[in-house]
Coordinates of C-alpha atoms in Angstrom, one line a residue:
M1 CA 0.0 0.0 0.0
A2 CA 1.4 3.4 -1.0
L3 CA 1.7 6.3 1.4
F4 CA -0.4 9.3 0.2
L5 CA 0.7 12.9 1.1
K6 CA -0.3 16.3 -0.1
A7 CA 2.7 18.4 -1.3
A8 CA 2.4 20.7 1.8
E9 CA 2.6 17.7 4.1
F10 CA 5.7 16.3 2.3
T11 CA 7.4 19.7 2.5
Q12 CA 6.6 20.0 6.2
L13 CA 8.2 16.5 6.8
C14 CA 11.3 17.5 4.8
Q15 CA 11.6 20.7 6.8
Q16 CA 11.7 18.7 10.0
G17 CA 14.6 16.8 8.6
Q18 CA 18.1 17.5 9.8
I19 CA 20.0 20.2 7.8
E20 CA 23.0 18.5 6.3
S21 CA 24.7 21.6 4.9
S22 CA 24.0 25.2 4.0
S23 CA 26.3 27.7 2.3
S24 CA 27.3 30.9 3.9
T25 CA 25.4 32.8 1.2
G26 CA 22.2 30.8 1.8
L27 CA 22.0 29.9 -1.9
D28 CA 22.8 26.2 -1.4
R29 CA 20.7 24.3 1.1
S30 CA 20.5 20.5 1.7
T31 CA 18.1 18.6 3.9
L32 CA 18.2 15.0 4.9
L33 CA 15.1 13.0 4.1
P34 CA 13.3 12.1 7.3
R35 CA 13.9 8.5 8.3
S36 CA 10.1 7.9 8.3
L37 CA 10.2 8.3 4.5
G38 CA 13.6 6.8 3.7
Q39 CA 17.2 7.8 3.2
G40 CA 18.5 10.6 1.0
T41 CA 19.0 14.3 0.5
Y42 CA 16.9 17.1 -0.9
R43 CA 19.1 19.9 -2.2
Q44 CA 18.2 23.3 -3.6
L45 CA 20.4 26.1 -5.1
H46 CA 18.6 29.4 -5.5
L47 CA 20.2 31.6 -8.2
R48 CA 19.5 35.0 -9.9
G49 CA 16.4 35.8 -11.8
G50 CA 14.2 33.2 -10.1
L51 CA 16.4 30.4 -11.4
T52 CA 16.4 27.4 -9.0
I53 CA 18.2 24.0 -9.2
E54 CA 16.9 21.1 -7.2
I55 CA 18.8 17.8 -6.8
R56 CA 17.0 14.8 -5.3
E57 CA 18.9 11.6 -4.4
G58 CA 18.0 8.7 -2.2
V59 CA 15.7 5.7 -1.6
L60 CA 12.2 5.8 -0.3
Q61 CA 11.1 3.3 2.4
E62 CA 7.8 2.7 0.7
T63 CA 5.9 3.8 -2.4
L64 CA 4.9 7.4 -2.0
R65 CA 2.2 9.3 -3.8
I66 CA 2.3 13.1 -3.6
E67 CA -0.6 15.3 -4.6
Q68 CA 0.4 18.7 -5.9
I69 CA -1.7 21.7 -6.8
H70 CA 0.1 23.9 -9.4
E71 CA -0.4 27.6 -9.1
P72 CA -1.5 29.7 -12.2
E73 CA 2.0 31.2 -12.2
F74 CA 4.2 28.1 -12.8
P75 CA 7.8 28.0 -13.8
L76 CA 9.3 26.4 -16.9
T77 CA 10.5 23.1 -15.5
S78 CA 13.4 21.0 -16.7
K79 CA 13.9 17.5 -15.4
F80 CA 16.8 15.0 -15.8
F81 CA 16.3 11.4 -14.5
L82 CA 19.8 10.0 -13.7
A83 CA 18.2 7.1 -11.7
G84 CA 14.8 5.9 -10.9
S85 CA 11.4 6.7 -12.4
A86 CA 8.1 8.3 -11.5
R87 CA 4.5 7.8 -12.6
V88 CA 2.5 11.0 -13.1
E89 CA -1.2 11.5 -13.1
T90 CA -2.8 14.6 -14.6
P91 CA -6.4 13.6 -15.2
G92 CA -8.9 15.7 -17.2
I93 CA -6.4 18.2 -18.7
Q94 CA -6.8 18.7 -22.4
G95 CA -3.6 18.2 -24.3
I96 CA -1.8 16.3 -21.5
Q97 CA -1.7 12.6 -21.1
P98 CA -3.8 11.6 -18.0
D99 CA -1.2 9.0 -16.9
Y100 CA 2.5 8.8 -18.0
W101 CA 5.9 7.8 -16.9
E102 CA 9.2 9.7 -16.5
R103 CA 12.1 7.3 -16.7
K104 CA 15.8 6.9 -15.9
G105 CA 18.1 8.2 -18.6
F106 CA 15.6 10.6 -20.1
N107 CA 15.0 14.4 -19.9
Y108 CA 11.8 16.4 -20.0
L109 CA 10.7 20.0 -20.3
Y110 CA 7.3 21.1 -19.1
H111 CA 5.0 23.9 -18.1
L112 CA 1.9 22.8 -16.2
P113 CA 0.2 25.8 -14.5
D114 CA -3.1 25.7 -12.7
L115 CA -3.7 22.0 -12.4
E116 CA -3.7 19.1 -9.9
E117 CA -1.2 16.2 -10.4
I118 CA -0.1 13.2 -8.5
E119 CA 3.4 11.9 -8.6
E120 CA 4.1 8.3 -7.6
W121 CA 7.6 7.2 -6.5
H122 CA 8.4 3.6 -5.9
G123 CA 9.7 2.4 -2.5
G124 CA 13.1 0.6 -2.6
E125 CA 14.1 2.2 -6.0
A126 CA 17.2 4.5 -6.1
I127 CA 16.2 8.0 -7.2
H128 CA 18.6 10.6 -8.6
L129 CA 17.3 13.5 -10.6
V130 CA 18.2 17.1 -11.3
M131 CA 15.5 19.7 -11.9
I132 CA 15.7 23.3 -13.1
Y133 CA 12.9 25.8 -12.4
A134 CA 13.0 29.1 -14.4
N135 CA 10.6 32.0 -14.4
T136 CA 9.2 32.4 -17.9
D137 CA 10.1 36.1 -17.7
Y138 CA 13.7 35.0 -17.8
F139 CA 13.2 34.0 -21.5
H140 CA 11.2 37.1 -22.6
F141 CA 13.8 38.0 -25.1
L142 CA 13.2 34.7 -27.0
Q143 CA 9.5 35.3 -27.6
D144 CA 9.8 36.3 -31.2
D145 CA 12.1 33.5 -32.3
Q146 CA 9.9 31.8 -34.9
T147 CA 12.1 28.7 -34.9
L148 CA 11.0 27.8 -31.3
P149 CA 8.0 25.5 -30.8
T150 CA 4.8 27.4 -30.5
P151 CA 4.1 26.3 -26.9
L152 CA 7.4 27.9 -25.8
R153 CA 6.8 31.1 -27.6
N154 CA 3.3 31.4 -26.1
I155 CA 4.6 31.1 -22.5
F156 CA 7.5 33.5 -23.2
H157 CA 4.9 36.0 -24.4
G158 CA 3.2 35.7 -21.0
R159 CA 0.3 33.6 -22.2
Q160 CA 0.8 31.1 -19.4
A161 CA -2.5 29.6 -18.2
Q162 CA -3.7 28.7 -21.7
H163 CA -0.6 26.8 -22.7
R164 CA 0.3 23.6 -20.8
F165 CA 2.8 21.1 -22.2
H166 CA 4.9 18.2 -21.1
Q167 CA 7.6 17.4 -23.7
S168 CA 9.8 14.3 -23.6
L169 CA 13.2 15.3 -25.2
G170 CA 14.6 11.8 -25.4
P171 CA 17.7 10.2 -23.8
I172 CA 20.1 12.4 -21.7
S173 CA 23.0 13.1 -24.1
P174 CA 26.7 12.7 -23.1
K175 CA 27.0 16.5 -23.1
M176 CA 24.0 16.8 -20.8
E177 CA 25.4 14.1 -18.5
Q178 CA 28.7 16.0 -18.2
L179 CA 26.9 19.2 -17.3
L180 CA 24.7 17.5 -14.8
Q181 CA 27.8 16.0 -13.1
Q182 CA 29.4 19.4 -13.0
V183 CA 26.3 20.8 -11.3
V184 CA 26.2 18.0 -8.7
D185 CA 29.9 18.1 -8.0
C186 CA 30.5 21.9 -8.2
P187 CA 34.1 22.6 -7.0
Y188 CA 33.3 26.2 -5.9
T189 CA 31.5 27.9 -3.0
G190 CA 29.7 31.2 -2.5
A191 CA 29.4 33.6 -5.4
T192 CA 31.6 31.7 -7.7
Q193 CA 29.5 28.6 -7.1
A194 CA 26.4 30.5 -8.0
L195 CA 27.9 31.8 -11.3
Y196 CA 29.3 28.3 -12.1
V197 CA 26.0 26.3 -11.6
E198 CA 24.0 29.1 -13.2
S199 CA 26.1 28.8 -16.4
K200 CA 25.7 25.0 -16.4
A201 CA 21.9 25.3 -15.8
L202 CA 21.5 27.7 -18.7
E203 CA 23.6 25.4 -20.9
L204 CA 21.4 22.5 -20.0
L205 CA 18.3 24.5 -20.8
T206 CA 19.9 25.6 -24.1
L207 CA 20.5 22.0 -25.1
Q208 CA 16.9 21.2 -24.3
L209 CA 15.5 24.1 -26.3
E210 CA 17.7 23.2 -29.2
T211 CA 16.6 19.5 -29.1
W212 CA 12.9 20.5 -29.1
K213 CA 13.5 23.1 -31.8
Q214 CA 15.0 20.5 -34.1
Q215 CA 12.2 18.1 -33.4
Y216 CA 9.7 20.8 -34.1
L217 CA 11.3 21.9 -37.3
N218 CA 11.6 18.3 -38.6
V219 CA 7.9 17.4 -37.9
P220 CA 5.7 18.0 -41.0
T221 CA 2.6 20.1 -40.4
L222 CA -0.6 18.1 -40.3
R223 CA -3.3 19.2 -42.7
K224 CA -6.9 19.7 -41.5
D225 CA -8.2 16.6 -43.4
D226 CA -5.3 14.5 -41.9
I227 CA -6.3 15.6 -38.4
E228 CA -9.9 14.6 -39.0
R229 CA -8.8 11.2 -40.3
L230 CA -6.6 10.7 -37.3
H231 CA -9.4 11.5 -34.9
Q232 CA -11.6 9.1 -36.9
A233 CA -8.8 6.4 -36.5
R234 CA -8.7 7.1 -32.7
D235 CA -12.5 6.7 -32.5
L236 CA -12.5 3.4 -34.4
L237 CA -9.7 2.2 -32.2
I238 CA -11.8 2.9 -29.1
Q239 CA -14.9 1.3 -30.6
Q240 CA -13.0 -1.8 -31.5
S241 CA -10.7 -1.9 -28.5
D242 CA -11.8 -5.4 -27.5
N243 CA -10.8 -6.7 -31.0
P244 CA -8.7 -4.0 -32.6
P245 CA -7.9 -4.0 -36.4
L246 CA -4.4 -4.4 -37.8
L247 CA -2.6 -1.1 -38.2
I248 CA -2.7 -1.3 -42.0
D249 CA -6.4 -2.1 -41.9
L250 CA -7.1 0.9 -39.6
A251 CA -5.1 3.1 -41.9
H252 CA -7.1 2.0 -45.0
Q253 CA -10.4 2.5 -43.1
V254 CA -9.7 6.2 -42.6
G255 CA -7.9 6.8 -46.0
L256 CA -4.3 7.0 -44.8
N257 CA -1.3 4.9 -45.4
D258 CA 0.2 3.1 -42.4
R259 CA 3.3 5.4 -42.3
K260 CA 1.1 8.5 -42.2
L261 CA -1.1 7.0 -39.5
K262 CA 1.8 6.1 -37.3
Q263 CA 3.6 9.4 -37.6
G264 CA 0.5 11.5 -37.4
F265 CA -0.9 9.6 -34.5
R266 CA 2.2 10.2 -32.4
Q267 CA 2.3 13.8 -33.4
L268 CA -1.3 14.5 -32.6
F269 CA -1.9 12.3 -29.6
G270 CA 1.7 12.1 -28.2
T271 CA 1.9 8.3 -28.3
T272 CA 1.8 5.4 -30.6
V273 CA -1.4 3.7 -31.9
F274 CA -0.7 0.7 -29.7
G275 CA 0.3 3.0 -26.7
Y276 CA -3.1 4.8 -27.0
L277 CA -5.0 1.5 -27.2
Q278 CA -3.2 0.1 -24.2
D279 CA -3.8 3.2 -22.2
Y280 CA -7.5 3.2 -23.1
R281 CA -7.9 -0.5 -22.2
M282 CA -6.2 -0.1 -18.9
R283 CA -8.4 2.9 -18.0
Q284 CA -11.5 1.0 -19.0
A285 CA -10.3 -2.0 -16.9
K286 CA -9.8 0.3 -13.9
Q287 CA -13.4 1.5 -14.1
L288 CA -14.7 -2.1 -14.6
L289 CA -12.8 -3.4 -11.6
A290 CA -14.7 -1.0 -9.4
D291 CA -17.8 -3.0 -10.2
A292 CA -18.1 -5.6 -7.5
N293 CA -20.1 -8.0 -9.8
L294 CA -17.2 -8.6 -12.3
S295 CA -14.4 -11.1 -11.9
I296 CA -10.8 -10.4 -13.0
A297 CA -11.3 -12.8 -16.0
S298 CA -14.5 -11.0 -17.1
V299 CA -12.8 -7.6 -17.0
A300 CA -9.8 -9.0 -18.9
L301 CA -12.1 -10.3 -21.6
S302 CA -14.1 -7.0 -21.7
V303 CA -10.9 -5.1 -22.6
G304 CA -9.6 -7.5 -25.2
Y305 CA -7.5 -10.0 -23.1
R306 CA -8.3 -13.6 -23.5
N307 CA -5.5 -14.5 -21.1
P308 CA -6.2 -13.1 -17.5
E309 CA -2.5 -13.5 -16.7
A310 CA -1.4 -11.3 -19.6
F311 CA -4.0 -8.8 -18.5
S312 CA -2.8 -8.8 -14.9
T313 CA 0.8 -8.3 -16.1
A314 CA -0.2 -5.3 -18.3
F315 CA -2.4 -3.8 -15.5
R316 CA 0.5 -4.1 -12.9
R317 CA 2.9 -2.6 -15.4
K318 CA 0.6 0.4 -15.9
F319 CA -0.6 1.0 -12.4
S320 CA 2.0 -0.7 -10.2
V321 CA -0.7 -2.7 -8.5
S322 CA -2.4 -6.0 -9.4
P323 CA -6.0 -6.0 -10.6
K324 CA -7.0 -8.0 -7.5
A325 CA -5.3 -5.6 -5.1
Y326 CA -6.8 -2.6 -6.9
Q327 CA -10.3 -4.2 -6.8
L328 CA -10.0 -4.9 -3.1
S329 CA -8.8 -1.3 -2.4
V330 CA -11.8 0.3 -4.2
R331 CA -14.3 -2.0 -2.6
S332 CA -13.1 -1.4 1.0

């Protein structure tokens, strides 16, 4: 069973933890994770212009779910997973996957103002990540750069609340890894430390912006009729989720070739055709399991699994709990 905490409760527990170190300038502050939660450190470096670096490292004693309410004024957030992973739930937000994973070896850039999210961190799993928080005003001078992805230009223009995004930027590159190590193992203290880690943080953000820019420039613009066909394909996939068509058959049904379907689906919905189907099936299964009159085998069959064991494996992989355990938890 996971421990559930609101963000304020988690922060309060961390503040009760022993201070491991604090620089003379007050810019660098580390706190030991309370033993009731596990072992590790929670370090923050506060820099100029509202730029903050956060380094988390340790192992939780048990699985922890943290509910966070994001304010309307939310920073551009950069995240680098050096170890561990986290499952994130952002239900009911248009344009954002309701349930996704952030994984070891990958880096992300996101802006998620004015919403509720739940992060789930697994107990017993080593966690090491570096996060950079930057006020969007910091990048005001980039607002007219037409080569940047539209979501970035919008928030740099100050249009924050209407533009949420969560962008996976792929594996952490060797250059990023080198910069991250330099941030973690900064050889300086005081003012020179602040200048040094600020320069590294900006370089990391630069690499992320450039990566996304190249992805953005290389993605062909979808035509209106293509978008309509992709929505039609999505609807057909949902209607036939218990016995889905082959990819090539689905493409023919909506008047696209399979390559256009695969590329366009990922571009429009942020995941593969199979990934979308799997996510839909698991969400349907979760709802069905809440019905006390249905067995695990019946739920599995309802969402297209003839083998209950294969269904249980997929459900556990998705939600980190077995179907039976989930069913018991919602009935109690």
